[in-house]
Short mmCIF file of C-alpha atoms in Angstrom, two decimals:
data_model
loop_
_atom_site.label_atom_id
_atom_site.label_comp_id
_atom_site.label_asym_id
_atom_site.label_seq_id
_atom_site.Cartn_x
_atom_site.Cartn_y
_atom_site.Cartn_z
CA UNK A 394 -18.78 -10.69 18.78
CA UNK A 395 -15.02 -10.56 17.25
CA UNK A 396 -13.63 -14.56 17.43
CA UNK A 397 -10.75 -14.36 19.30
CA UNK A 398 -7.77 -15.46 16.95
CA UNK A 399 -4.78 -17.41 17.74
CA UNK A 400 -1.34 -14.95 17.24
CA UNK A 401 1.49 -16.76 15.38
CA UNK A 402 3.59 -13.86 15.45
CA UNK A 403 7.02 -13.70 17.85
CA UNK A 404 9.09 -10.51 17.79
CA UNK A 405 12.65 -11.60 16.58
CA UNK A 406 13.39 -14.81 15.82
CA UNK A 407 12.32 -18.67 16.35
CA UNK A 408 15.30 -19.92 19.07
CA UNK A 409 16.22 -23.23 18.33
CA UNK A 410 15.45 -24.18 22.00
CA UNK A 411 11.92 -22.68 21.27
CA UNK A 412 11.22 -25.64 18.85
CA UNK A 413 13.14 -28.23 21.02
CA UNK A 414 10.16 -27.26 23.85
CA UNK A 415 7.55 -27.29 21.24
CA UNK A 416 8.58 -31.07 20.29
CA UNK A 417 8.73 -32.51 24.08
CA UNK A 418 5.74 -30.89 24.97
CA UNK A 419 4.15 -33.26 22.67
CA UNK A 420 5.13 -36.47 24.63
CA UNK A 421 2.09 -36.07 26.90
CA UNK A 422 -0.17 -36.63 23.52
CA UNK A 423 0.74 -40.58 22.81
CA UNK A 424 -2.04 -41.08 20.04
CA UNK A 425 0.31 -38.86 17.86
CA UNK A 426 2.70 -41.35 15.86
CA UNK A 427 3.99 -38.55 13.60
CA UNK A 428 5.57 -34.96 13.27
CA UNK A 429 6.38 -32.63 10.71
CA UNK A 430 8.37 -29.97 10.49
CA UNK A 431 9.44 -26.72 8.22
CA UNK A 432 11.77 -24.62 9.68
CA UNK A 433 12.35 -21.38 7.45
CA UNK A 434 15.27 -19.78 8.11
CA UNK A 435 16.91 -16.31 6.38
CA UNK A 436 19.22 -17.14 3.58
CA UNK A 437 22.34 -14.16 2.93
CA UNK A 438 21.51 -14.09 -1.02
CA UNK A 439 23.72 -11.98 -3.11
CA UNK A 440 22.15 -9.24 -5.52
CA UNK A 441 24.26 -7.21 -7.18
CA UNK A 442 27.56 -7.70 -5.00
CA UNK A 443 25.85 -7.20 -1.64
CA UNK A 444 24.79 -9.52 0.26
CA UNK A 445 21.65 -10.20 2.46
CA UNK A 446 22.59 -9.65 6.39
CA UNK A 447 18.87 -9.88 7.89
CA UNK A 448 15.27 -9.60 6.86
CA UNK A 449 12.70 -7.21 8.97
CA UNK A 450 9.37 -8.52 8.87
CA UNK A 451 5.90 -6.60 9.08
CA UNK A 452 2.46 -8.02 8.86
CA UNK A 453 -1.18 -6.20 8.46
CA UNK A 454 -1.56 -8.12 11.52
CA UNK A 455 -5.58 -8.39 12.30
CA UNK A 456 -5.74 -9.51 8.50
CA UNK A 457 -3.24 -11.74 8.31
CA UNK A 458 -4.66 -13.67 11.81
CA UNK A 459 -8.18 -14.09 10.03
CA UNK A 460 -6.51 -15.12 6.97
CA UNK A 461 -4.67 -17.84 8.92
CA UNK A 462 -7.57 -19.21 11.15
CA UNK A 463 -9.26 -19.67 7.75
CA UNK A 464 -5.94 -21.79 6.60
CA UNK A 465 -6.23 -23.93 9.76
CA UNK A 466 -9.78 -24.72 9.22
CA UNK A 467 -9.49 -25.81 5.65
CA UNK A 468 -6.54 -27.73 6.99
CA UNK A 469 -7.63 -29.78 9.42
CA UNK A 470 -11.13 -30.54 7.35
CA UNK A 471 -9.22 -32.04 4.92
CA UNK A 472 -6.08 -33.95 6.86
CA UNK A 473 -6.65 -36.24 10.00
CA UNK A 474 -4.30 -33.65 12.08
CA UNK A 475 -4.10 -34.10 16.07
CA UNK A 476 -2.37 -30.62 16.44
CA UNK A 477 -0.64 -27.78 14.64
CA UNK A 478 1.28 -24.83 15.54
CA UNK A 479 2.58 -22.11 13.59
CA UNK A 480 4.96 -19.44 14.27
CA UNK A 481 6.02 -16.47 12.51
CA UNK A 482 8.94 -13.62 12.85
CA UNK A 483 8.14 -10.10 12.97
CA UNK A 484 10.56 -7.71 13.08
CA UNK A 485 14.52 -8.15 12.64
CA UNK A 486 15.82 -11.97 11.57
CA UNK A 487 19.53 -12.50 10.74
CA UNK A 488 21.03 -14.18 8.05
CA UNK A 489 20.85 -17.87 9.69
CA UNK A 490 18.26 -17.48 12.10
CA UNK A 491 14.47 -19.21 11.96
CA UNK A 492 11.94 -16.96 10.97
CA UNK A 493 9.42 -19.58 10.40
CA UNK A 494 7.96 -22.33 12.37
CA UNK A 495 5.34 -24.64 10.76
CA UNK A 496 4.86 -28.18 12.92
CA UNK A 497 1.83 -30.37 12.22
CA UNK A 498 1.46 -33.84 14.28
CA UNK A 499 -0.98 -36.83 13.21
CA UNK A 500 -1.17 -40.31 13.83
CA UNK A 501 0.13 -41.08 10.95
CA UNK A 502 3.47 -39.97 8.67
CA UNK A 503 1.10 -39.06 5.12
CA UNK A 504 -0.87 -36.44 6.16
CA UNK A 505 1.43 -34.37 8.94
CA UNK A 506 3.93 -34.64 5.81
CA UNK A 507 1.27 -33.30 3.31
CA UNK A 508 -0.54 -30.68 5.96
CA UNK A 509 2.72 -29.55 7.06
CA UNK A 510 3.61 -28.70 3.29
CA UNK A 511 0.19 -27.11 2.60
CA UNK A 512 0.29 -24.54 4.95
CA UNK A 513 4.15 -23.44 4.53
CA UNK A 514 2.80 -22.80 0.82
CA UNK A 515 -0.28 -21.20 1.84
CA UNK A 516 1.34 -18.45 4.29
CA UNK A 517 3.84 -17.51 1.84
CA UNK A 518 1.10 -16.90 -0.72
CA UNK A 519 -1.93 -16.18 1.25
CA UNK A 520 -0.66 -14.08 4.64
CA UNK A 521 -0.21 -10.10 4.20
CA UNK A 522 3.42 -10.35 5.27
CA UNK A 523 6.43 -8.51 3.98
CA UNK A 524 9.90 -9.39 4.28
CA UNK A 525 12.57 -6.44 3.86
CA UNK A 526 15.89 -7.96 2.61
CA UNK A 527 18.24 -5.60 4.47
CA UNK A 528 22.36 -5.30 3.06
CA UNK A 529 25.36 -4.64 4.83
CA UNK A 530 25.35 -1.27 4.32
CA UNK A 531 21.84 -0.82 5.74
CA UNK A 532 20.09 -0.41 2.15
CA UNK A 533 17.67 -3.13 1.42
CA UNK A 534 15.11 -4.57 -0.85
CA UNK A 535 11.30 -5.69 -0.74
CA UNK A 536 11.49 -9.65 -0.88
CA UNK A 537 9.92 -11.34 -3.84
CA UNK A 538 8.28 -14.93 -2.61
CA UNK A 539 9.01 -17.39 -5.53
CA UNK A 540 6.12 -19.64 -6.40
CA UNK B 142 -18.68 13.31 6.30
CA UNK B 143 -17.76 10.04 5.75
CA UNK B 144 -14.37 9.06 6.94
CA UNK B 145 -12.03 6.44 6.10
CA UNK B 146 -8.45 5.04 7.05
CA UNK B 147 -6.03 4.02 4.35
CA UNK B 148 -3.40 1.00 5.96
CA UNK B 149 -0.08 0.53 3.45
CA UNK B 150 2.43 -1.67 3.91
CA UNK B 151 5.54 -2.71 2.61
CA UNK B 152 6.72 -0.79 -0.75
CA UNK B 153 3.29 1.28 -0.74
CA UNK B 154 4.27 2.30 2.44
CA UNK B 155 7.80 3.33 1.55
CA UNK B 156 6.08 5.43 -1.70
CA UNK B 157 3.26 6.75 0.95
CA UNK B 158 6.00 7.79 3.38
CA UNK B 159 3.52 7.03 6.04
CA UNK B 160 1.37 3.99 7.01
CA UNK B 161 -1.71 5.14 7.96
CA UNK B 162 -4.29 7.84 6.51
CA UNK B 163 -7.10 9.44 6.93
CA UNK B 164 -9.14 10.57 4.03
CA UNK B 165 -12.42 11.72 3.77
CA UNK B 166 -15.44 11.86 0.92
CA UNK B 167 -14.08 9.35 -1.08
CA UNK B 168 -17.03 7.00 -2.44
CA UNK B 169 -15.11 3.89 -4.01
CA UNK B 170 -11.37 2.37 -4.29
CA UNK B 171 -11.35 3.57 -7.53
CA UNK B 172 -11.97 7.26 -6.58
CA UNK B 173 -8.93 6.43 -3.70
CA UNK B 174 -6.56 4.86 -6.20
CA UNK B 175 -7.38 8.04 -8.39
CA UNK B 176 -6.74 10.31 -5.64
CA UNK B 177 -3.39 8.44 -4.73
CA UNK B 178 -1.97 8.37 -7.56
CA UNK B 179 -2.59 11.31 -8.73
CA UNK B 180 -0.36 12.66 -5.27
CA UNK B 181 1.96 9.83 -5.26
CA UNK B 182 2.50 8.86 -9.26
CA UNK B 183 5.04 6.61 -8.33
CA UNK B 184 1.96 4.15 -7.21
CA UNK B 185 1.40 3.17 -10.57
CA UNK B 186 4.76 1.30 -11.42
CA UNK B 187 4.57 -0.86 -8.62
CA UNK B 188 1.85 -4.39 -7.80
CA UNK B 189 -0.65 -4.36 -5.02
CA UNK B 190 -4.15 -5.52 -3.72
CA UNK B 191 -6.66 -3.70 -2.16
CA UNK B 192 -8.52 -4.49 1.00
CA UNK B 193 -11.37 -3.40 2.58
CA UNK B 194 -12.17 -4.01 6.07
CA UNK B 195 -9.41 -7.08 5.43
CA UNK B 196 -11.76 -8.42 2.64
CA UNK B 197 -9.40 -8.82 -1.03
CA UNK B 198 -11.43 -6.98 -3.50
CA UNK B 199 -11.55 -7.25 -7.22
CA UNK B 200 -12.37 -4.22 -9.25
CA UNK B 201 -13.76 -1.10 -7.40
CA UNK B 202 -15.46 -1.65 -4.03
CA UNK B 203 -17.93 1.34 -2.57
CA UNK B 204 -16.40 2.86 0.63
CA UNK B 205 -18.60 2.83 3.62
CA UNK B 206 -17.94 5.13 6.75
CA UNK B 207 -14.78 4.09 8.47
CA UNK B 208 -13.74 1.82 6.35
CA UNK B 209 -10.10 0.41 6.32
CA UNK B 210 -8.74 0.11 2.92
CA UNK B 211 -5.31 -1.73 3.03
CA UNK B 212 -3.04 -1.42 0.17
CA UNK B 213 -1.01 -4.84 0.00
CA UNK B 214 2.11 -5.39 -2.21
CA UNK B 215 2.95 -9.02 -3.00
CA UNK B 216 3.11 -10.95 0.06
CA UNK B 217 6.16 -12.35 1.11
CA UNK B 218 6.57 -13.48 4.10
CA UNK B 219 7.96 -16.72 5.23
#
């Protein structure tokens, strides 16, 4: 039988107030004494005189999901993580806006610091997800991770 | 006849014009590259991975019935 997998896709992008529900809802869970966070958000780089305006986002979805539940595993086996949630944009994210969500909570500062760091590296190298730099005048590029 | 589906994404996809294929008698990846870029030469200028059935491969893989080969330009998501 097919495990079901946690989605950490959202159409559009991460709302500010999104994030601000994702930290109170942790006050219920007083064990935890700290959080980390990496907030992403889409930069308006300049190539070639024209500059950045959004980035579209598309994922081989049902590959990328296994691909992450693997990530998770090997996380928490090797950091003393209560709880971590991940959230990534698909689709259209404008220059300024959050298009990724990484927030990892343990007991203690070292490893939600170190887990939280770990993963943001691992989806940008390890998750089938493509990032279309789109320009002002509705040309774009494919975006180029750098290591 | 053995059947499979071809997922691309990304750049592929943009050289493909289309993001999903069905091809048929096609034994291995390397016989589907072949085949690909044979039809779309501009295939061989750019970087990507192969999947099959969301499994990275290395080399050639053999093509069972129904499989999903995905071709995967450099990740960048984030």
């Amino acid at each position: 039988m097919e495990k079901k997998l946690k989605n950490i896709f959202v159409r559009g992008p991460v709302a500010a107030a999104f994030i601000a529900d994702s930290i109170q809802k942790h006050s219920t869970q007083t064990g935890i004494g700290a959080h980390s966070i990496f907030l992403g958000q889409v930069r308006n780089d300049v190539v070639n005189g024209k500059t950045v305006t959004a980035i579209d986002y598309t994922t081989y979805e049902e590959m990328a999901l296994e691909q992450m539940h693997g990530i998770r595993e090997a996380i928490f086996e090797k950091y003393e993580l209560t709880c971590m949630h991940v959230y990534h944009s698909l689709g259209t994210v404008k220059a300024g806006e959050i298009s990724l969500f990484v927030f990892t909570s343990a007991k203690h500062r070292k490893p939600a610091i170190a887990a939280c760091e770990e993963v943001v590296e691992r989806i940008k190298k390890e998750l089938p997800v493509w990032g279309k730099e789109v320009f002002e005048d509705t040309t774009y590029q494919w975006k180029e991770n750098h290591p | 006849m053995k059947e499979i589906t071809v997922l691309s994404f990304g750049a592929v996809a943009d050289i493909l014009g289309q993001s999903n294929l069905k091809l048929s008698n096609l034994s291995s990846t390397d016989e589907l590259m072949q085949q690909l870029e044979k039809e779309y030469p501009a295939l061989k200028n750019i970087p990507y991975a192969i999947a099959v059935n969301k499994q990275l491969v290395t080399g050639s893989a053999s093509l069972e019935h129904n499989a999903i080969v995905a071709l995967l330009p450099p990740f960048s998501g984030g």
